[in-house]
Amino acid sequence: MYEFRLGIQDLAETSFGMSPLFELVFSLRPRVFPAKHPEHLPWVRETAAAYARLDTALLDVLFAPHGWIPDFLTPRPAGIGNEIADDLAVLRETPPDAVRHDIAAAYRHVPVPPLLSGDPAAVLDRICAAFEAYWDACVEPYWVRMRAVLEADLAHRARRLAFGGAAALFAELDDRISWTPGLVRLVVPSGLAPERAVDVAGRGLVLVPGLFLRGAITMIDEQGPPLICYPARGRGAIWDHTAPEGPAALAALIGARRAELLVMLAAPASTTDLAARLGVTPGAVSHHLTALHAGGLLNRTRAGRSVLYMRTPLGDQLVR
């Protein structure tokens, strides 16, 4: 168990992050441990042929058998606007000593695979090249949808923090996380980490949603703010290509497409994400969203580069 002791300044400086590289790295988990991530198997199967053409010999050994990865693969996100090129540029600057140390730490209980035990600079170059190809082949085609889910999660968390304070925010991040005034506790599976108390001491705290996490995890840097990654809301339905049918009475009242959208927007989503899920153009969706917003059935808010829509209480009432 980890205990994070937060002062008033730490709470004031608690922020959110988002990282394409985090998603790229952790998206390897369902490929290495498919039984633990059944919700992502449709995507794994859909991209299997493209993945097979990559440097799978390397990609398949980045996670140690017990599920650990070298820490240098997930540098701290700088806010929520990073592109994958920004993250890979940071990764390429990792010092060779850090590469060697973090690989040894991840594989501390088992032998380091030969592919990871050579010259650390050469290993890093090969990892970066493999990541770039993996992104282009398997992640980037889905990134608009993935990013929309992450941005929707961030919008929801910000709303929880604004209306309910720290207690409301931490209460629903993950079952592994609990909050008492001035203290955040993170319980990790037995045997994965020793108990540790962390005085945040004015450094703040960074919270990062993830699509490929089974539960919250942490990364602690003695210099920078501690980081907690938690499972994003809506991750379980991210690969669902079907759109829910609107209730018949609602469809008769406002039209079938608008009824579908209203049902779908129980959780925030962007125009692009909704269009992808419905198999129509963003322009067609935008027309309906504008009408629903004008009728007071949807709220909209900007999150990064996207505008997210979500039902208002009146929209909830109408769906019910």
mmCIF file with all atom_site columns, N, CA and C in Angstrom, residues 5 9 40-42 51 61 70 85 104 108 135 137 145 179 195 203 253 264 266 318:
data_model
loop_
_atom_site.group_PDB
_atom_site.id
_atom_site.type_symbol
_atom_site.label_atom_id
_atom_site.label_alt_id
_atom_site.label_comp_id
_atom_site.label_asym_id
_atom_site.label_entity_id
_atom_site.label_seq_id
_atom_site.pdbx_PDB_ins_code
_atom_site.Cartn_x
_atom_site.Cartn_y
_atom_site.Cartn_z
_atom_site.occupancy
_atom_site.B_iso_or_equiv
_atom_site.pdbx_formal_charge
_atom_site.auth_seq_id
_atom_site.auth_comp_id
_atom_site.auth_asym_id
_atom_site.auth_atom_id
_atom_site.pdbx_PDB_model_num
ATOM 1  N N  . ARG A 1 5   ? 0.793   11.696 1.446   1.00 0.00 ? 5   ARG A N  1
ATOM 2  C CA . ARG A 1 5   ? 0.407   12.737 2.405   1.00 0.00 ? 5   ARG A CA 1
ATOM 3  C C  . ARG A 1 5   ? 0.436   14.087 1.693   1.00 0.00 ? 5   ARG A C  1
ATOM 4  N N  . GLN A 1 9   ? -1.162  22.971 -0.211  1.00 0.00 ? 9   GLN A N  1
ATOM 5  C CA . GLN A 1 9   ? -0.516  23.364 -1.453  1.00 0.00 ? 9   GLN A CA 1
ATOM 6  C C  . GLN A 1 9   ? -0.526  22.223 -2.473  1.00 0.00 ? 9   GLN A C  1
ATOM 7  N N  . HIS A 1 40  ? -10.377 -5.758 -24.393 1.00 0.00 ? 40  HIS A N  1
ATOM 8  C CA . HIS A 1 40  ? -9.592  -5.207 -25.501 1.00 0.00 ? 40  HIS A CA 1
ATOM 9  C C  . HIS A 1 40  ? -9.306  -6.233 -26.597 1.00 0.00 ? 40  HIS A C  1
ATOM 10 N N  . LEU A 1 41  ? -9.800  -7.445 -26.446 1.00 0.00 ? 41  LEU A N  1
ATOM 11 C CA . LEU A 1 41  ? -9.496  -8.481 -27.430 1.00 0.00 ? 41  LEU A CA 1
ATOM 12 C C  . LEU A 1 41  ? -10.065 -8.190 -28.822 1.00 0.00 ? 41  LEU A C  1
ATOM 13 N N  . PRO A 1 42  ? -11.222 -7.507 -28.956 1.00 0.00 ? 42  PRO A N  1
ATOM 14 C CA . PRO A 1 42  ? -11.658 -7.154 -30.319 1.00 0.00 ? 42  PRO A CA 1
ATOM 15 C C  . PRO A 1 42  ? -10.625 -6.310 -31.063 1.00 0.00 ? 42  PRO A C  1
ATOM 16 N N  . TYR A 1 51  ? 0.139   -6.050 -36.488 1.00 0.00 ? 51  TYR A N  1
ATOM 17 C CA . TYR A 1 51  ? 1.112   -6.234 -35.407 1.00 0.00 ? 51  TYR A CA 1
ATOM 18 C C  . TYR A 1 51  ? 2.148   -7.290 -35.777 1.00 0.00 ? 51  TYR A C  1
ATOM 19 N N  . VAL A 1 61  ? 8.598   -8.535 -25.215 1.00 0.00 ? 61  VAL A N  1
ATOM 20 C CA . VAL A 1 61  ? 9.373   -8.760 -23.983 1.00 0.00 ? 61  VAL A CA 1
ATOM 21 C C  . VAL A 1 61  ? 9.522   -7.498 -23.140 1.00 0.00 ? 61  VAL A C  1
ATOM 22 N N  . PRO A 1 70  ? 9.989   -1.446 -17.625 1.00 0.00 ? 70  PRO A N  1
ATOM 23 C CA . PRO A 1 70  ? 11.019  -0.462 -17.264 1.00 0.00 ? 70  PRO A CA 1
ATOM 24 C C  . PRO A 1 70  ? 10.408  0.932  -17.156 1.00 0.00 ? 70  PRO A C  1
ATOM 25 N N  . ALA A 1 85  ? 4.762   12.305 -31.127 1.00 0.00 ? 85  ALA A N  1
ATOM 26 C CA . ALA A 1 85  ? 6.114   12.736 -31.502 1.00 0.00 ? 85  ALA A CA 1
ATOM 27 C C  . ALA A 1 85  ? 6.806   13.422 -30.332 1.00 0.00 ? 85  ALA A C  1
ATOM 28 N N  . ALA A 1 104 ? 16.838  -3.664 -15.601 1.00 0.00 ? 104 ALA A N  1
ATOM 29 C CA . ALA A 1 104 ? 17.223  -4.606 -14.539 1.00 0.00 ? 104 ALA A CA 1
ATOM 30 C C  . ALA A 1 104 ? 16.182  -4.622 -13.420 1.00 0.00 ? 104 ALA A C  1
ATOM 31 N N  . ARG A 1 108 ? 13.819  -7.904 -12.173 1.00 0.00 ? 108 ARG A N  1
ATOM 32 C CA . ARG A 1 108 ? 14.637  -8.239 -11.002 1.00 0.00 ? 108 ARG A CA 1
ATOM 33 C C  . ARG A 1 108 ? 14.478  -9.685 -10.540 1.00 0.00 ? 108 ARG A C  1
ATOM 34 N N  . TRP A 1 135 ? 2.857   2.484  -33.330 1.00 0.00 ? 135 TRP A N  1
ATOM 35 C CA . TRP A 1 135 ? 1.884   3.567  -33.290 1.00 0.00 ? 135 TRP A CA 1
ATOM 36 C C  . TRP A 1 135 ? 1.202   3.716  -34.650 1.00 0.00 ? 135 TRP A C  1
ATOM 37 N N  . ALA A 1 137 ? 0.885   1.640  -37.126 1.00 0.00 ? 137 ALA A N  1
ATOM 38 C CA . ALA A 1 137 ? 0.137   0.483  -37.612 1.00 0.00 ? 137 ALA A CA 1
ATOM 39 C C  . ALA A 1 137 ? -1.083  0.136  -36.772 1.00 0.00 ? 137 ALA A C  1
ATOM 40 N N  . ARG A 1 145 ? -10.711 7.985  -31.452 1.00 0.00 ? 145 ARG A N  1
ATOM 41 C CA . ARG A 1 145 ? -11.667 7.386  -30.521 1.00 0.00 ? 145 ARG A CA 1
ATOM 42 C C  . ARG A 1 145 ? -11.071 7.266  -29.122 1.00 0.00 ? 145 ARG A C  1
ATOM 43 N N  . TRP A 1 179 ? -9.630  8.012  0.126   1.00 0.00 ? 179 TRP A N  1
ATOM 44 C CA . TRP A 1 179 ? -9.271  9.372  0.542   1.00 0.00 ? 179 TRP A CA 1
ATOM 45 C C  . TRP A 1 179 ? -9.742  9.627  1.956   1.00 0.00 ? 179 TRP A C  1
ATOM 46 N N  . GLU A 1 195 ? 4.989   -1.609 1.384   1.00 0.00 ? 195 GLU A N  1
ATOM 47 C CA . GLU A 1 195 ? 4.249   -0.461 1.893   1.00 0.00 ? 195 GLU A CA 1
ATOM 48 C C  . GLU A 1 195 ? 5.172   0.751  1.920   1.00 0.00 ? 195 GLU A C  1
ATOM 49 N N  . ARG A 1 203 ? 5.050   19.202 -3.843  1.00 0.00 ? 203 ARG A N  1
ATOM 50 C CA . ARG A 1 203 ? 5.311   18.882 -5.251  1.00 0.00 ? 203 ARG A CA 1
ATOM 51 C C  . ARG A 1 203 ? 4.037   18.740 -6.073  1.00 0.00 ? 203 ARG A C  1
ATOM 52 N N  . LEU A 1 253 ? -40.609 11.076 -31.097 1.00 0.00 ? 253 LEU A N  1
ATOM 53 C CA . LEU A 1 253 ? -40.721 12.477 -30.697 1.00 0.00 ? 253 LEU A CA 1
ATOM 54 C C  . LEU A 1 253 ? -39.659 13.349 -31.357 1.00 0.00 ? 253 LEU A C  1
ATOM 55 N N  . MET A 1 264 ? -26.681 7.683  -26.286 1.00 0.00 ? 264 MET A N  1
ATOM 56 C CA . MET A 1 264 ? -25.233 7.495  -26.227 1.00 0.00 ? 264 MET A CA 1
ATOM 57 C C  . MET A 1 264 ? -24.549 8.496  -25.309 1.00 0.00 ? 264 MET A C  1
ATOM 58 N N  . ALA A 1 266 ? -24.954 9.586  -22.369 1.00 0.00 ? 266 ALA A N  1
ATOM 59 C CA . ALA A 1 266 ? -24.967 9.472  -20.905 1.00 0.00 ? 266 ALA A CA 1
ATOM 60 C C  . ALA A 1 266 ? -23.581 9.776  -20.360 1.00 0.00 ? 266 ALA A C  1
ATOM 61 N N  . LEU A 1 318 ? -35.740 13.069 -20.233 1.00 0.00 ? 318 LEU A N  1
ATOM 62 C CA . LEU A 1 318 ? -36.421 12.715 -21.463 1.00 0.00 ? 318 LEU A CA 1
ATOM 63 C C  . LEU A 1 318 ? -36.105 11.273 -21.868 1.00 0.00 ? 318 LEU A C  1
#
